[in-house]
Amino acid sequence: MTYQPPAPSALSAMLDTVKFDACGLIAAIAQQHDTGEVLMIAWMTREALQETLETGRVCYFSRSRKKLWRKGETSGQIQYLTEARLDCDADAVLLLVNQIGVACHTGRRSCFYRAFRPEGLVELMKPEIDPNALYGKKA
Amino acid sequence: MTYQPPAPSALSAMLDTVKFDACGLIAAIAQQHDTGEVLMIAWMTREALQETLETGRVCYFSRSRKKLWRKGETSGQIQYLTEARLDCDADAVLLLVNQIGVACHTGRRSCFYRAFRPEGLVELMKPEIDPNALYGKKA
């Protein structure tokens, strides 16, 4: 499935439908389009969602750094958009993506790598990439 | 996969790991455990997460009604927990569930039923149940 960006007029109308919260944000869930694996959750401003829909490359808004966060711009772990979906309340989006490499800053494929189990939190997956390699630090 | 609730001491330690925001909330994503379909996103307080983990039946916190929201208590559309997972920042959970009936208050299986398409928002699925039937109103 190749992503097709919207026409400018359709894009503007769709963005007007989205209900950003008092901080101008919506929640965005990224799911690998073919395996169904939920990779991460992050946040988007209108500007981030617009850029994502225009370019087909996922751009979030970093609440800690207070700026646009083009996923993979530092780590190379880019998310290519397959389809974006809006929920019933228009305040969350589901991004079907093709995740290059890993989604998590710890080097794991998914950020949801710990399970609540009878004995406590259990790690379900190990890092596939050394985080130092992802962010250009020397080990 | 049958859900196994944690031992009380393990539960308490796990809840202490979770980072609730300034409003005492975390985001919770519900995913159908066998098909991988992302059903909805909602919010949980510590109390809601504790009840969910203890009972194996998903309980959110309704931000609009400002109280615990036992999914399906009015509609009958219960979510049984298969596994709960915590993300890397410990501020979001992924709930693998068995959704009875439909997740969305519109009567659709998933809340993410609209896609951003080149021509505008497109509905991907129709209601499976009349919302009036879900909430006990006469048509």
PDB file of C-alpha atoms in Angstrom:
ATOM      1  CA  MET A   1       0.000   0.000   0.000  1.00  0.00           C
ATOM      2  CA  THR A   2       1.518   3.310  -1.102  1.00  0.00           C
ATOM      3  CA  TYR A   3       0.509   6.366   0.855  1.00  0.00           C
ATOM      4  CA  GLN A   4      -1.321   9.064  -1.098  1.00  0.00           C
ATOM      5  CA  PRO A   5      -1.249  12.578   0.381  1.00  0.00           C
ATOM      6  CA  PRO A   6      -4.502  14.542   0.420  1.00  0.00           C
ATOM      7  CA  ALA A   7      -5.322  17.439  -1.875  1.00  0.00           C
ATOM      8  CA  PRO A   8      -4.624  20.792  -0.097  1.00  0.00           C
ATOM      9  CA  SER A   9      -8.322  21.686   0.285  1.00  0.00           C
ATOM     10  CA  ALA A  10      -9.190  18.211   1.619  1.00  0.00           C
ATOM     11  CA  LEU A  11      -6.240  18.376   4.016  1.00  0.00           C
ATOM     12  CA  SER A  12      -7.356  21.693   5.455  1.00  0.00           C
ATOM     13  CA  ALA A  13     -10.932  20.453   5.966  1.00  0.00           C
ATOM     14  CA  MET A  14      -9.716  17.262   7.646  1.00  0.00           C
ATOM     15  CA  LEU A  15      -7.409  19.156   9.989  1.00  0.00           C
ATOM     16  CA  ASP A  16     -10.345  21.372  10.965  1.00  0.00           C
ATOM     17  CA  THR A  17     -12.239  18.227  12.042  1.00  0.00           C
ATOM     18  CA  VAL A  18      -9.535  17.200  14.521  1.00  0.00           C
ATOM     19  CA  LYS A  19     -10.066  18.323  18.123  1.00  0.00           C
ATOM     20  CA  PHE A  20      -6.746  19.335  19.600  1.00  0.00           C
ATOM     21  CA  ASP A  21      -6.743  19.675  23.402  1.00  0.00           C
ATOM     22  CA  ALA A  22      -6.109  22.812  25.489  1.00  0.00           C
ATOM     23  CA  CYS A  23      -2.359  22.347  24.841  1.00  0.00           C
ATOM     24  CA  GLY A  24      -2.980  21.967  21.093  1.00  0.00           C
ATOM     25  CA  LEU A  25      -2.218  18.232  21.138  1.00  0.00           C
ATOM     26  CA  ILE A  26      -3.729  14.910  20.129  1.00  0.00           C
ATOM     27  CA  ALA A  27      -2.522  11.419  21.004  1.00  0.00           C
ATOM     28  CA  ALA A  28      -1.020   9.434  18.115  1.00  0.00           C
ATOM     29  CA  ILE A  29      -0.620   5.651  18.208  1.00  0.00           C
ATOM     30  CA  ALA A  30       1.806   4.073  15.744  1.00  0.00           C
ATOM     31  CA  GLN A  31       1.051   0.528  14.583  1.00  0.00           C
ATOM     32  CA  GLN A  32       3.139  -1.502  12.129  1.00  0.00           C
ATOM     33  CA  HIS A  33       0.818  -1.759   9.133  1.00  0.00           C
ATOM     34  CA  ASP A  34       1.406  -5.402   8.233  1.00  0.00           C
ATOM     35  CA  THR A  35       2.086  -7.173  11.536  1.00  0.00           C
ATOM     36  CA  GLY A  36      -0.351  -5.153  13.677  1.00  0.00           C
ATOM     37  CA  GLU A  37       2.289  -4.588  16.361  1.00  0.00           C
ATOM     38  CA  VAL A  38       1.619  -1.452  18.421  1.00  0.00           C
ATOM     39  CA  LEU A  39       4.950   0.361  18.406  1.00  0.00           C
ATOM     40  CA  MET A  40       4.532   3.553  20.427  1.00  0.00           C
ATOM     41  CA  ILE A  41       2.346   6.434  21.456  1.00  0.00           C
ATOM     42  CA  ALA A  42       3.335  10.073  21.121  1.00  0.00           C
ATOM     43  CA  TRP A  43       1.735  13.466  20.569  1.00  0.00           C
ATOM     44  CA  MET A  44       0.970  15.698  17.608  1.00  0.00           C
ATOM     45  CA  THR A  45       0.121  19.333  17.093  1.00  0.00           C
ATOM     46  CA  ARG A  46      -1.881  20.419  14.076  1.00  0.00           C
ATOM     47  CA  GLU A  47       1.396  21.345  12.395  1.00  0.00           C
ATOM     48  CA  ALA A  48       2.854  17.882  13.092  1.00  0.00           C
ATOM     49  CA  LEU A  49      -0.232  16.110  11.757  1.00  0.00           C
ATOM     50  CA  GLN A  50      -0.278  18.332   8.679  1.00  0.00           C
ATOM     51  CA  GLU A  51       3.373  17.634   7.912  1.00  0.00           C
ATOM     52  CA  THR A  52       2.815  13.894   8.450  1.00  0.00           C
ATOM     53  CA  LEU A  53      -0.150  13.811   6.060  1.00  0.00           C
ATOM     54  CA  GLU A  54       1.627  15.969   3.459  1.00  0.00           C
ATOM     55  CA  THR A  55       4.936  14.137   3.438  1.00  0.00           C
ATOM     56  CA  GLY A  56       3.974  10.565   4.379  1.00  0.00           C
ATOM     57  CA  ARG A  57       6.750  10.604   6.963  1.00  0.00           C
ATOM     58  CA  VAL A  58       5.659  10.675  10.601  1.00  0.00           C
ATOM     59  CA  CYS A  59       6.331  13.878  12.528  1.00  0.00           C
ATOM     60  CA  TYR A  60       5.329  14.136  16.187  1.00  0.00           C
ATOM     61  CA  PHE A  61       5.536  17.012  18.651  1.00  0.00           C
ATOM     62  CA  SER A  62       7.986  16.466  21.491  1.00  0.00           C
ATOM     63  CA  ARG A  63       6.389  17.694  24.701  1.00  0.00           C
ATOM     64  CA  SER A  64       9.734  17.665  26.515  1.00  0.00           C
ATOM     65  CA  ARG A  65      11.680  19.513  23.796  1.00  0.00           C
ATOM     66  CA  LYS A  66       8.626  21.584  22.801  1.00  0.00           C
ATOM     67  CA  LYS A  67       9.256  21.233  19.087  1.00  0.00           C
ATOM     68  CA  LEU A  68       8.440  19.155  16.040  1.00  0.00           C
ATOM     69  CA  TRP A  69      10.026  15.720  16.187  1.00  0.00           C
ATOM     70  CA  ARG A  70      10.545  14.099  12.839  1.00  0.00           C
ATOM     71  CA  LYS A  71      10.736  10.482  13.933  1.00  0.00           C
ATOM     72  CA  GLY A  72      14.125   9.117  12.922  1.00  0.00           C
ATOM     73  CA  GLU A  73      15.776  12.492  12.261  1.00  0.00           C
ATOM     74  CA  THR A  74      18.539  11.661  14.750  1.00  0.00           C
ATOM     75  CA  SER A  75      18.322   7.877  15.023  1.00  0.00           C
ATOM     76  CA  GLY A  76      17.533   7.019  11.385  1.00  0.00           C
ATOM     77  CA  GLN A  77      14.563   4.959  12.612  1.00  0.00           C
ATOM     78  CA  ILE A  78      12.022   6.570  10.272  1.00  0.00           C
ATOM     79  CA  GLN A  79       8.291   5.841  10.231  1.00  0.00           C
ATOM     80  CA  TYR A  80       6.705   5.901   6.795  1.00  0.00           C
ATOM     81  CA  LEU A  81       2.974   6.426   6.841  1.00  0.00           C
ATOM     82  CA  THR A  82       0.662   3.907   5.217  1.00  0.00           C
ATOM     83  CA  GLU A  83      -2.621   5.319   6.497  1.00  0.00           C
ATOM     84  CA  ALA A  84      -3.795   7.678   9.249  1.00  0.00           C
ATOM     85  CA  ARG A  85      -7.137   7.128  10.973  1.00  0.00           C
ATOM     86  CA  LEU A  86      -9.177   9.401  13.247  1.00  0.00           C
ATOM     87  CA  ASP A  87     -11.176   8.167  16.234  1.00  0.00           C
ATOM     88  CA  CYS A  88     -14.831   8.810  17.066  1.00  0.00           C
ATOM     89  CA  ASP A  89     -14.079  11.762  19.355  1.00  0.00           C
ATOM     90  CA  ALA A  90     -11.644  13.209  16.784  1.00  0.00           C
ATOM     91  CA  ASP A  91      -9.005  13.598  19.495  1.00  0.00           C
ATOM     92  CA  ALA A  92      -6.692  10.672  18.707  1.00  0.00           C
ATOM     93  CA  VAL A  93      -5.134   9.242  15.556  1.00  0.00           C
ATOM     94  CA  LEU A  94      -3.974   5.760  14.681  1.00  0.00           C
ATOM     95  CA  LEU A  95      -0.990   5.785  12.332  1.00  0.00           C
ATOM     96  CA  LEU A  96      -0.424   2.670  10.268  1.00  0.00           C
ATOM     97  CA  VAL A  97       3.275   2.834   9.500  1.00  0.00           C
ATOM     98  CA  ASN A  98       6.232   1.047   8.102  1.00  0.00           C
ATOM     99  CA  GLN A  99       8.776   1.352  10.903  1.00  0.00           C
ATOM    100  CA  ILE A 100      12.381   1.268   9.735  1.00  0.00           C
ATOM    101  CA  GLY A 101      14.457  -0.468  12.391  1.00  0.00           C
ATOM    102  CA  VAL A 102      13.096   0.057  15.876  1.00  0.00           C
ATOM    103  CA  ALA A 103      10.514   2.434  17.362  1.00  0.00           C
ATOM    104  CA  CYS A 104      11.839   2.660  20.920  1.00  0.00           C
ATOM    105  CA  HIS A 105      14.726   4.858  22.071  1.00  0.00           C
ATOM    106  CA  THR A 106      15.957   1.863  24.112  1.00  0.00           C
ATOM    107  CA  GLY A 107      16.663   0.022  20.854  1.00  0.00           C
ATOM    108  CA  ARG A 108      13.640  -2.235  21.127  1.00  0.00           C
ATOM    109  CA  ARG A 109      11.166  -2.723  18.312  1.00  0.00           C
ATOM    110  CA  SER A 110       8.216  -1.507  20.429  1.00  0.00           C
ATOM    111  CA  CYS A 111       8.013   0.828  23.421  1.00  0.00           C
ATOM    112  CA  PHE A 112       5.523  -1.579  25.052  1.00  0.00           C
ATOM    113  CA  TYR A 113       8.142  -4.140  26.015  1.00  0.00           C
ATOM    114  CA  ARG A 114       7.179  -4.814  29.646  1.00  0.00           C
ATOM    115  CA  ALA A 115       4.212  -6.931  30.733  1.00  0.00           C
ATOM    116  CA  PHE A 116       2.309  -6.784  34.010  1.00  0.00           C
ATOM    117  CA  ARG A 117       2.610 -10.374  35.204  1.00  0.00           C
ATOM    118  CA  PRO A 118       1.667 -12.189  38.421  1.00  0.00           C
ATOM    119  CA  GLU A 119       5.239 -11.858  39.722  1.00  0.00           C
ATOM    120  CA  GLY A 120       5.861  -8.254  38.554  1.00  0.00           C
ATOM    121  CA  LEU A 121       6.940  -6.442  35.376  1.00  0.00           C
ATOM    122  CA  VAL A 122       8.550  -8.808  32.876  1.00  0.00           C
ATOM    123  CA  GLU A 123      10.596  -7.757  29.832  1.00  0.00           C
ATOM    124  CA  LEU A 124       9.203  -9.267  26.650  1.00  0.00           C
ATOM    125  CA  MET A 125      11.909  -8.185  24.217  1.00  0.00           C
ATOM    126  CA  LYS A 126      15.559  -7.212  24.188  1.00  0.00           C
ATOM    127  CA  PRO A 127      17.145  -4.256  22.381  1.00  0.00           C
ATOM    128  CA  GLU A 128      17.842  -5.009  18.727  1.00  0.00           C
ATOM    129  CA  ILE A 129      20.171  -2.015  18.419  1.00  0.00           C
ATOM    130  CA  ASP A 130      22.495  -0.416  20.967  1.00  0.00           C
ATOM    131  CA  PRO A 131      20.906   2.953  21.923  1.00  0.00           C
ATOM    132  CA  ASN A 132      24.381   4.527  21.814  1.00  0.00           C
ATOM    133  CA  ALA A 133      24.583   3.539  18.145  1.00  0.00           C
ATOM    134  CA  LEU A 134      21.124   5.031  17.523  1.00  0.00           C
ATOM    135  CA  TYR A 135      22.029   8.420  18.937  1.00  0.00           C
ATOM    136  CA  GLY A 136      25.614   8.683  17.742  1.00  0.00           C
ATOM    137  CA  LYS A 137      27.317   8.337  21.112  1.00  0.00           C
ATOM    138  CA  LYS A 138      30.526   6.403  21.509  1.00  0.00           C
ATOM    139  CA  ALA A 139      30.169   3.333  23.708  1.00  0.00           C
TER     140      ALA A 139
ATOM    141  CA  MET B   1      -4.384 -17.130  27.023  1.00  0.00           C
ATOM    142  CA  THR B   2      -6.065 -16.778  30.437  1.00  0.00           C
ATOM    143  CA  TYR B   3      -5.281 -13.644  32.376  1.00  0.00           C
ATOM    144  CA  GLN B   4      -3.529 -14.161  35.711  1.00  0.00           C
ATOM    145  CA  PRO B   5      -3.834 -11.296  38.226  1.00  0.00           C
ATOM    146  CA  PRO B   6      -0.686 -10.236  40.086  1.00  0.00           C
ATOM    147  CA  ALA B   7       0.055 -11.014  43.719  1.00  0.00           C
ATOM    148  CA  PRO B   8      -0.863  -7.989  45.945  1.00  0.00           C
ATOM    149  CA  SER B   9       2.771  -7.085  46.714  1.00  0.00           C
ATOM    150  CA  ALA B  10       3.762  -7.337  43.029  1.00  0.00           C
ATOM    151  CA  LEU B  11       0.729  -5.256  42.037  1.00  0.00           C
ATOM    152  CA  SER B  12       1.633  -2.470  44.431  1.00  0.00           C
ATOM    153  CA  ALA B  13       5.255  -2.364  43.214  1.00  0.00           C
ATOM    154  CA  MET B  14       4.145  -2.302  39.574  1.00  0.00           C
ATOM    155  CA  LEU B  15       1.664   0.524  40.176  1.00  0.00           C
ATOM    156  CA  ASP B  16       4.461   2.511  41.841  1.00  0.00           C
ATOM    157  CA  THR B  17       6.460   2.207  38.599  1.00  0.00           C
ATOM    158  CA  VAL B  18       3.747   3.849  36.517  1.00  0.00           C
ATOM    159  CA  LYS B  19       4.103   7.611  35.968  1.00  0.00           C
ATOM    160  CA  PHE B  20       0.683   9.218  36.133  1.00  0.00           C
ATOM    161  CA  ASP B  21       0.539  12.786  34.790  1.00  0.00           C
ATOM    162  CA  ALA B  22      -0.311  15.982  36.698  1.00  0.00           C
ATOM    163  CA  CYS B  23      -4.005  15.020  36.453  1.00  0.00           C
ATOM    164  CA  GLY B  24      -3.247  11.497  37.730  1.00  0.00           C
ATOM    165  CA  LEU B  25      -3.822   9.892  34.326  1.00  0.00           C
ATOM    166  CA  ILE B  26      -2.115   7.623  31.831  1.00  0.00           C
ATOM    167  CA  ALA B  27      -3.161   6.826  28.277  1.00  0.00           C
ATOM    168  CA  ALA B  28      -4.471   3.298  27.692  1.00  0.00           C
ATOM    169  CA  ILE B  29      -4.678   1.722  24.234  1.00  0.00           C
ATOM    170  CA  ALA B  30      -6.949  -1.307  23.798  1.00  0.00           C
ATOM    171  CA  GLN B  31      -5.976  -3.840  21.143  1.00  0.00           C
ATOM    172  CA  GLN B  32      -7.886  -7.036  20.314  1.00  0.00           C
ATOM    173  CA  HIS B  33      -5.447  -9.718  21.473  1.00  0.00           C
ATOM    174  CA  ASP B  34      -5.819 -12.153  18.562  1.00  0.00           C
ATOM    175  CA  THR B  35      -6.517  -9.968  15.509  1.00  0.00           C
ATOM    176  CA  GLY B  36      -4.246  -7.050  16.469  1.00  0.00           C
ATOM    177  CA  GLU B  37      -7.000  -4.523  15.724  1.00  0.00           C
ATOM    178  CA  VAL B  38      -6.559  -1.273  17.674  1.00  0.00           C
ATOM    179  CA  LEU B  39      -9.988  -0.677  19.210  1.00  0.00           C
ATOM    180  CA  MET B  40      -9.803   2.550  21.210  1.00  0.00           C
ATOM    181  CA  ILE B  41      -7.785   4.840  23.422  1.00  0.00           C
ATOM    182  CA  ALA B  42      -8.949   6.052  26.830  1.00  0.00           C
ATOM    183  CA  TRP B  43      -7.505   7.110  30.182  1.00  0.00           C
ATOM    184  CA  MET B  44      -6.773   5.454  33.485  1.00  0.00           C
ATOM    185  CA  THR B  45      -6.101   6.610  37.008  1.00  0.00           C
ATOM    186  CA  ARG B  46      -4.045   4.465  39.377  1.00  0.00           C
ATOM    187  CA  GLU B  47      -7.307   3.175  40.833  1.00  0.00           C
ATOM    188  CA  ALA B  48      -8.623   2.220  37.371  1.00  0.00           C
ATOM    189  CA  LEU B  49      -5.400   0.417  36.449  1.00  0.00           C
ATOM    190  CA  GLN B  50      -5.364  -1.394  39.796  1.00  0.00           C
ATOM    191  CA  GLU B  51      -8.949  -2.583  39.372  1.00  0.00           C
ATOM    192  CA  THR B  52      -8.227  -3.686  35.793  1.00  0.00           C
ATOM    193  CA  LEU B  53      -5.187  -5.716  36.851  1.00  0.00           C
ATOM    194  CA  GLU B  54      -6.978  -7.214  39.852  1.00  0.00           C
ATOM    195  CA  THR B  55     -10.191  -8.191  38.107  1.00  0.00           C
ATOM    196  CA  GLY B  56      -9.087  -8.827  34.518  1.00  0.00           C
ATOM    197  CA  ARG B  57     -11.940  -6.642  33.343  1.00  0.00           C
ATOM    198  CA  VAL B  58     -10.969  -3.272  31.866  1.00  0.00           C
ATOM    199  CA  CYS B  59     -11.869  -0.197  33.892  1.00  0.00           C
ATOM    200  CA  TYR B  60     -10.998   3.277  32.568  1.00  0.00           C
ATOM    201  CA  PHE B  61     -11.437   6.728  34.064  1.00  0.00           C
ATOM    202  CA  SER B  62     -13.946   8.915  32.275  1.00  0.00           C
ATOM    203  CA  ARG B  63     -12.507  12.413  32.025  1.00  0.00           C
ATOM    204  CA  SER B  64     -15.906  13.885  31.121  1.00  0.00           C
ATOM    205  CA  ARG B  65     -17.854  12.127  33.892  1.00  0.00           C
ATOM    206  CA  LYS B  66     -14.874  12.298  36.307  1.00  0.00           C
ATOM    207  CA  LYS B  67     -15.366   8.755  37.588  1.00  0.00           C
ATOM    208  CA  LEU B  68     -14.360   5.161  37.038  1.00  0.00           C
ATOM    209  CA  TRP B  69     -15.773   3.731  33.849  1.00  0.00           C
ATOM    210  CA  ARG B  70     -16.104  -0.027  33.818  1.00  0.00           C
ATOM    211  CA  LYS B  71     -16.137  -0.610  30.082  1.00  0.00           C
ATOM    212  CA  GLY B  72     -19.427  -2.278  29.172  1.00  0.00           C
ATOM    213  CA  GLU B  73     -21.236  -1.504  32.442  1.00  0.00           C
ATOM    214  CA  THR B  74     -24.016   0.251  30.525  1.00  0.00           C
ATOM    215  CA  SER B  75     -23.596  -1.135  27.012  1.00  0.00           C
ATOM    216  CA  GLY B  76     -22.667  -4.738  27.844  1.00  0.00           C
ATOM    217  CA  GLN B  77     -19.623  -4.373  25.557  1.00  0.00           C
ATOM    218  CA  ILE B  78     -17.103  -5.659  28.103  1.00  0.00           C
ATOM    219  CA  GLN B  79     -13.343  -5.828  27.585  1.00  0.00           C
ATOM    220  CA  TYR B  80     -11.658  -8.814  29.183  1.00  0.00           C
ATOM    221  CA  LEU B  81      -7.939  -8.350  29.748  1.00  0.00           C
ATOM    222  CA  THR B  82      -5.462 -10.795  28.268  1.00  0.00           C
ATOM    223  CA  GLU B  83      -2.289  -8.867  29.085  1.00  0.00           C
ATOM    224  CA  ALA B  84      -1.334  -5.308  30.046  1.00  0.00           C
ATOM    225  CA  ARG B  85       1.981  -3.812  28.913  1.00  0.00           C
ATOM    226  CA  LEU B  86       3.826  -0.685  30.039  1.00  0.00           C
ATOM    227  CA  ASP B  87       5.774   1.571  27.709  1.00  0.00           C
ATOM    228  CA  CYS B  88       9.379   2.777  28.039  1.00  0.00           C
ATOM    229  CA  ASP B  89       8.407   6.078  29.665  1.00  0.00           C
ATOM    230  CA  ALA B  90       5.978   4.268  32.011  1.00  0.00           C
ATOM    231  CA  ASP B  91       3.250   6.749  31.091  1.00  0.00           C
ATOM    232  CA  ALA B  92       1.107   4.653  28.735  1.00  0.00           C
ATOM    233  CA  VAL B  93      -0.270   1.126  28.769  1.00  0.00           C
ATOM    234  CA  LEU B  94      -1.224  -1.238  25.973  1.00  0.00           C
ATOM    235  CA  LEU B  95      -4.119  -3.493  26.926  1.00  0.00           C
ATOM    236  CA  LEU B  96      -4.471  -6.722  24.995  1.00  0.00           C
ATOM    237  CA  VAL B  97      -8.150  -7.530  25.368  1.00  0.00           C
ATOM    238  CA  ASN B  98     -10.969  -9.713  24.267  1.00  0.00           C
ATOM    239  CA  GLN B  99     -13.615  -7.198  23.237  1.00  0.00           C
ATOM    240  CA  ILE B 100     -17.169  -8.464  23.557  1.00  0.00           C
ATOM    241  CA  GLY B 101     -19.231  -6.941  20.756  1.00  0.00           C
ATOM    242  CA  VAL B 102     -18.016  -3.496  19.768  1.00  0.00           C
ATOM    243  CA  ALA B 103     -15.597  -1.002  21.348  1.00  0.00           C
ATOM    244  CA  CYS B 104     -17.055   2.232  19.974  1.00  0.00           C
ATOM    245  CA  HIS B 105     -20.082   4.070  21.342  1.00  0.00           C
ATOM    246  CA  THR B 106     -21.211   4.555  17.734  1.00  0.00           C
ATOM    247  CA  GLY B 107     -21.723   0.793  17.484  1.00  0.00           C
ATOM    248  CA  ARG B 108     -18.602   0.220  15.405  1.00  0.00           C
ATOM    249  CA  ARG B 109     -16.026  -2.401  16.268  1.00  0.00           C
ATOM    250  CA  SER B 110     -13.190   0.168  16.539  1.00  0.00           C
ATOM    251  CA  CYS B 111     -13.212   3.876  17.347  1.00  0.00           C
ATOM    252  CA  PHE B 112     -10.671   4.429  14.562  1.00  0.00           C
ATOM    253  CA  TYR B 113     -13.183   4.069  11.754  1.00  0.00           C
ATOM    254  CA  ARG B 114     -12.287   7.089   9.603  1.00  0.00           C
ATOM    255  CA  ALA B 115      -9.263   7.309   7.323  1.00  0.00           C
ATOM    256  CA  PHE B 116      -7.476  10.411   6.081  1.00  0.00           C
ATOM    257  CA  ARG B 117      -7.652   9.898   2.324  1.00  0.00           C
ATOM    258  CA  PRO B 118      -6.713  12.059  -0.680  1.00  0.00           C
ATOM    259  CA  GLU B 119     -10.346  13.194  -1.061  1.00  0.00           C
ATOM    260  CA  GLY B 120     -11.085  13.666   2.669  1.00  0.00           C
ATOM    261  CA  LEU B 121     -12.151  11.540   5.647  1.00  0.00           C
ATOM    262  CA  VAL B 122     -13.573   8.192   4.555  1.00  0.00           C
ATOM    263  CA  GLU B 123     -15.574   5.809   6.752  1.00  0.00           C
ATOM    264  CA  LEU B 124     -13.997   2.364   6.830  1.00  0.00           C
ATOM    265  CA  MET B 125     -16.651   0.493   8.774  1.00  0.00           C
ATOM    266  CA  LYS B 126     -20.362   0.707   9.523  1.00  0.00           C
ATOM    267  CA  PRO B 127     -22.031   0.283  12.922  1.00  0.00           C
ATOM    268  CA  GLU B 128     -22.581  -3.363  13.815  1.00  0.00           C
ATOM    269  CA  ILE B 129     -25.047  -2.465  16.568  1.00  0.00           C
ATOM    270  CA  ASP B 130     -27.527   0.424  16.818  1.00  0.00           C
ATOM    271  CA  PRO B 131     -26.136   2.829  19.483  1.00  0.00           C
ATOM    272  CA  ASN B 132     -29.682   3.226  20.838  1.00  0.00           C
ATOM    273  CA  ALA B 133     -29.738  -0.497  21.527  1.00  0.00           C
ATOM    274  CA  LEU B 134     -26.334  -0.259  23.250  1.00  0.00           C
ATOM    275  CA  TYR B 135     -27.442   2.438  25.655  1.00  0.00           C
ATOM    276  CA  GLY B 136     -31.005   1.302  26.277  1.00  0.00           C
ATOM    277  CA  LYS B 137     -32.752   4.105  24.401  1.00  0.00           C
ATOM    278  CA  LYS B 138     -35.811   3.418  22.305  1.00  0.00           C
ATOM    279  CA  ALA B 139     -35.304   4.072  18.609  1.00  0.00           C
TER     280      ALA B 139
END
